[in-house]
C-alpha positions as YAML, in Angstrom:
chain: A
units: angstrom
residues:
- id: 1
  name: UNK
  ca: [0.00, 0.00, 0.00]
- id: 2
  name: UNK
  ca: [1.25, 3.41, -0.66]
- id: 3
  name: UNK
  ca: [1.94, 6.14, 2.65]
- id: 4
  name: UNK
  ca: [0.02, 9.02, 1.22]
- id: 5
  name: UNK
  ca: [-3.22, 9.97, 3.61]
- id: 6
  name: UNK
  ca: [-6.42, 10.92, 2.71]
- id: 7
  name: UNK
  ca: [-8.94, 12.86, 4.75]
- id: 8
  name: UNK
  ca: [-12.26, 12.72, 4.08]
- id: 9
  name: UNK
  ca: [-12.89, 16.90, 5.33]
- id: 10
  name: UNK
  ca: [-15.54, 19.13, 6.33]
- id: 11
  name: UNK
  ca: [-14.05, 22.50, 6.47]
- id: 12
  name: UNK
  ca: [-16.94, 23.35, 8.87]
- id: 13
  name: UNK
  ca: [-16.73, 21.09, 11.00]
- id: 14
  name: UNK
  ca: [-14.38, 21.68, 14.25]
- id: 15
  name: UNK
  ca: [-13.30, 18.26, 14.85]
- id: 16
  name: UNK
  ca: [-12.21, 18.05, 10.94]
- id: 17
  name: UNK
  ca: [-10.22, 20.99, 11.13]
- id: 18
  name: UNK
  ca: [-8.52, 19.77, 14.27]
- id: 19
  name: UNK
  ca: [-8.03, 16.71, 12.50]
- id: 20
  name: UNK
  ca: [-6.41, 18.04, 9.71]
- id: 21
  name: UNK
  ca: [-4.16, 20.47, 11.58]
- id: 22
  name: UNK
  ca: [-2.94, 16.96, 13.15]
- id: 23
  name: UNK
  ca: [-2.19, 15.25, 9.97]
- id: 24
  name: UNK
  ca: [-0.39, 18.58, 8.66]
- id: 25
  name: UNK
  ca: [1.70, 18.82, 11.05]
- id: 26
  name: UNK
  ca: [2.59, 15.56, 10.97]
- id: 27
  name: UNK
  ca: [3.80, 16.04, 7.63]
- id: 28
  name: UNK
  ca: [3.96, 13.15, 4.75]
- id: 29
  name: UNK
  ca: [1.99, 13.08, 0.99]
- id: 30
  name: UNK
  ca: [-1.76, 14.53, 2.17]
- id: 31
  name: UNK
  ca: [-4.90, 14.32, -0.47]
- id: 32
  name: UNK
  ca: [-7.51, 16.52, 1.26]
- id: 33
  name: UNK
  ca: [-11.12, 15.88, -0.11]
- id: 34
  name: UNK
  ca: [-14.11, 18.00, 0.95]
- id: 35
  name: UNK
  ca: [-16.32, 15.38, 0.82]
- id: 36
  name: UNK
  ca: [-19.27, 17.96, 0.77]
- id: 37
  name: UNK
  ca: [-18.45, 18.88, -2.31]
- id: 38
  name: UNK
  ca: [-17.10, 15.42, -3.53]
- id: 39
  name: UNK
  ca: [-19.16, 13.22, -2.51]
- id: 40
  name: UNK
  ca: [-18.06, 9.34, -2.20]
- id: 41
  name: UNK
  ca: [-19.42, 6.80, -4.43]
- id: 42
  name: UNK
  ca: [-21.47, 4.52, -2.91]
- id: 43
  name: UNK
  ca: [-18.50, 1.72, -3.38]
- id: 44
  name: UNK
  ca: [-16.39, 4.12, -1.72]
- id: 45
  name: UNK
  ca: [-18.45, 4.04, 1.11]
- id: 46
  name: UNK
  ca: [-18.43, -0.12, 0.90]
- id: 47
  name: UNK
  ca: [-15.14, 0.14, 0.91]
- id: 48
  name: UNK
  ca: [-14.00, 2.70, 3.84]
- id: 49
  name: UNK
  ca: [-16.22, 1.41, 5.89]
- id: 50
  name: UNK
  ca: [-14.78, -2.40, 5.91]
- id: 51
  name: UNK
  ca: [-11.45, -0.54, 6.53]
- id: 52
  name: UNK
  ca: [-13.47, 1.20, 9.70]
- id: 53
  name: UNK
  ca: [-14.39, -2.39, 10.93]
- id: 54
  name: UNK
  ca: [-17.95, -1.21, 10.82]
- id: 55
  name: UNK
  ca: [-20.36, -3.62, 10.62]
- id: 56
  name: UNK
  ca: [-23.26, -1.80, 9.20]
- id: 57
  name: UNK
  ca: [-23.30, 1.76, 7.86]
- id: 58
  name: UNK
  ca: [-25.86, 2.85, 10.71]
- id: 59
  name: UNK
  ca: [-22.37, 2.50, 13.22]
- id: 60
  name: UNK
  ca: [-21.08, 5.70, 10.84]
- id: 61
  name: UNK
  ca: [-24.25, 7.78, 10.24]
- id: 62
  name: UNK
  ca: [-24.66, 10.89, 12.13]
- id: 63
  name: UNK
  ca: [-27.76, 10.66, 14.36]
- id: 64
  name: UNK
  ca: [-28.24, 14.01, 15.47]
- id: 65
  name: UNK
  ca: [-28.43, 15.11, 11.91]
- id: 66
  name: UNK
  ca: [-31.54, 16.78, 10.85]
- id: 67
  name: UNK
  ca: [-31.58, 14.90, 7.72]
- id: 68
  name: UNK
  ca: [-31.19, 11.71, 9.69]
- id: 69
  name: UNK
  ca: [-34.78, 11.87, 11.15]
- id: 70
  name: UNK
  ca: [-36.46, 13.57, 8.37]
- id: 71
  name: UNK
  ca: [-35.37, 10.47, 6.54]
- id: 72
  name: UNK
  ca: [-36.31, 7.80, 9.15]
- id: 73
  name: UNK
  ca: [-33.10, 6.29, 8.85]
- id: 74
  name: UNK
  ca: [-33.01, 5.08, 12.14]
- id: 75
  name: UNK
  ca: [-35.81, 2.14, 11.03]
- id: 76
  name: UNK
  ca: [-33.86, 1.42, 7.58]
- id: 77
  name: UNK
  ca: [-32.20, -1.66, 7.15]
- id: 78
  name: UNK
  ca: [-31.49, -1.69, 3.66]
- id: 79
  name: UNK
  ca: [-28.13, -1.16, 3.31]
- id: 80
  name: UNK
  ca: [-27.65, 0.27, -0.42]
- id: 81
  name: UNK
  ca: [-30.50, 2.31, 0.83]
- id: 82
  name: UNK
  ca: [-28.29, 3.98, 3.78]
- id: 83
  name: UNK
  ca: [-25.26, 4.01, 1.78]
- id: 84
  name: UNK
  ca: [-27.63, 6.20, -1.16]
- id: 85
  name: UNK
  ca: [-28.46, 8.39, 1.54]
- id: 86
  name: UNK
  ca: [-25.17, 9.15, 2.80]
- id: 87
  name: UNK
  ca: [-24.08, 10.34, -0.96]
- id: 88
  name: UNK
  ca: [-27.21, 12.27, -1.31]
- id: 89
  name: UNK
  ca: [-26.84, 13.81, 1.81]
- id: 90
  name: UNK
  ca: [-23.06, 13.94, 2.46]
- id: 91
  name: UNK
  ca: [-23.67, 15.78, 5.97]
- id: 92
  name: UNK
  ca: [-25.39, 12.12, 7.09]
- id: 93
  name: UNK
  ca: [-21.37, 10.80, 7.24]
- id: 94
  name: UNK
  ca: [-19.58, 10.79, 10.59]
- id: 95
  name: UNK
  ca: [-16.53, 13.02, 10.27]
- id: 96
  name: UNK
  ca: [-13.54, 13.28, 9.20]
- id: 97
  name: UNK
  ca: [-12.60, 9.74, 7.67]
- id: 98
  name: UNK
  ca: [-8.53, 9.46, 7.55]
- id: 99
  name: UNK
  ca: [-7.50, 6.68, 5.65]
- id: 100
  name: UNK
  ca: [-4.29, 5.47, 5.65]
- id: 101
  name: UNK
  ca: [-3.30, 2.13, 3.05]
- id: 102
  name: UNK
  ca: [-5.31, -0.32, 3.86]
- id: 103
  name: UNK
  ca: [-7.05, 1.21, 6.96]
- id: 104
  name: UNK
  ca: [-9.43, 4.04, 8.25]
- id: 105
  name: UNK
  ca: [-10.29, 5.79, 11.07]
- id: 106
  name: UNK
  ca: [-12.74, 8.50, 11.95]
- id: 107
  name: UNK
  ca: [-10.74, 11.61, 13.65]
- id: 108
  name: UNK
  ca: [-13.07, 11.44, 17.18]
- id: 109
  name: UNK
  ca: [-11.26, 12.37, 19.00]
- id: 110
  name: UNK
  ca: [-8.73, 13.97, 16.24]
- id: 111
  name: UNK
  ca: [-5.76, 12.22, 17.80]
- id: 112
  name: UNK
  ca: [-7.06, 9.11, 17.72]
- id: 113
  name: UNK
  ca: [-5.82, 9.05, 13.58]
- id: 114
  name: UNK
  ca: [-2.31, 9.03, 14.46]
- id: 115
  name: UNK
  ca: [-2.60, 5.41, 15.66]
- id: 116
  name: UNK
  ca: [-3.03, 4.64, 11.50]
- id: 117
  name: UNK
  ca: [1.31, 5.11, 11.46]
...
């Protein structure tokens, strides 16, 4: 696998910036995506998540998300139908994703990424 990073990043979000500011200072090859603006595929979102260890992609939805209830996600369990709704609604994605070869972890707390080197 190669040693470049990505972060999945929400430049609104508090915790992403923090996470970021992390993996910058870190140094090392960095591909920042604002995933708000590029949203994952839904095979992207297959994929990461097996690299979270997640079982199901309710484990990495954000629950306190408007769009969460308004959707009645919490009953859902479709899969392809949560994954859909996390690239339709981008916001629905627990935040930030750092993944790092073969692995991923979500920056909550932010320092909790640096255990990917």
């Amino acid at each position: 696998m190669t040693d470049s990073t990505i972060i999945w990043h929400n430049p609104r979000c508090s915790k992403s910036r923090q996470t970021l500011a992390l993996l910058e200072a870190r140094g090392g090859a960095l591909d920042v995506r604002d995933y708000m603006e590029d949203t994952p595929s839904v095979a992207e979102l297959k994929a990461v998540m097996k690299m979270l260890g997640f079982a199901s992609a309710h484990e990495w939805l954000r629950k306190a998300e408007p769009d969460y209830r308004e959707l009645g996600l919490k009953a859902v369990e479709d899969e392809e139908a949560l994954f859909k709704a996390m690239t339709k609604f981008p916001k629905l994605i627990e935040r930030p994703v750092v993944i790092h070869g073969d692995k991923a972890m979500i920056g909550r707390p932010p320092e909790q990424v640096l255990e990917l080197f």
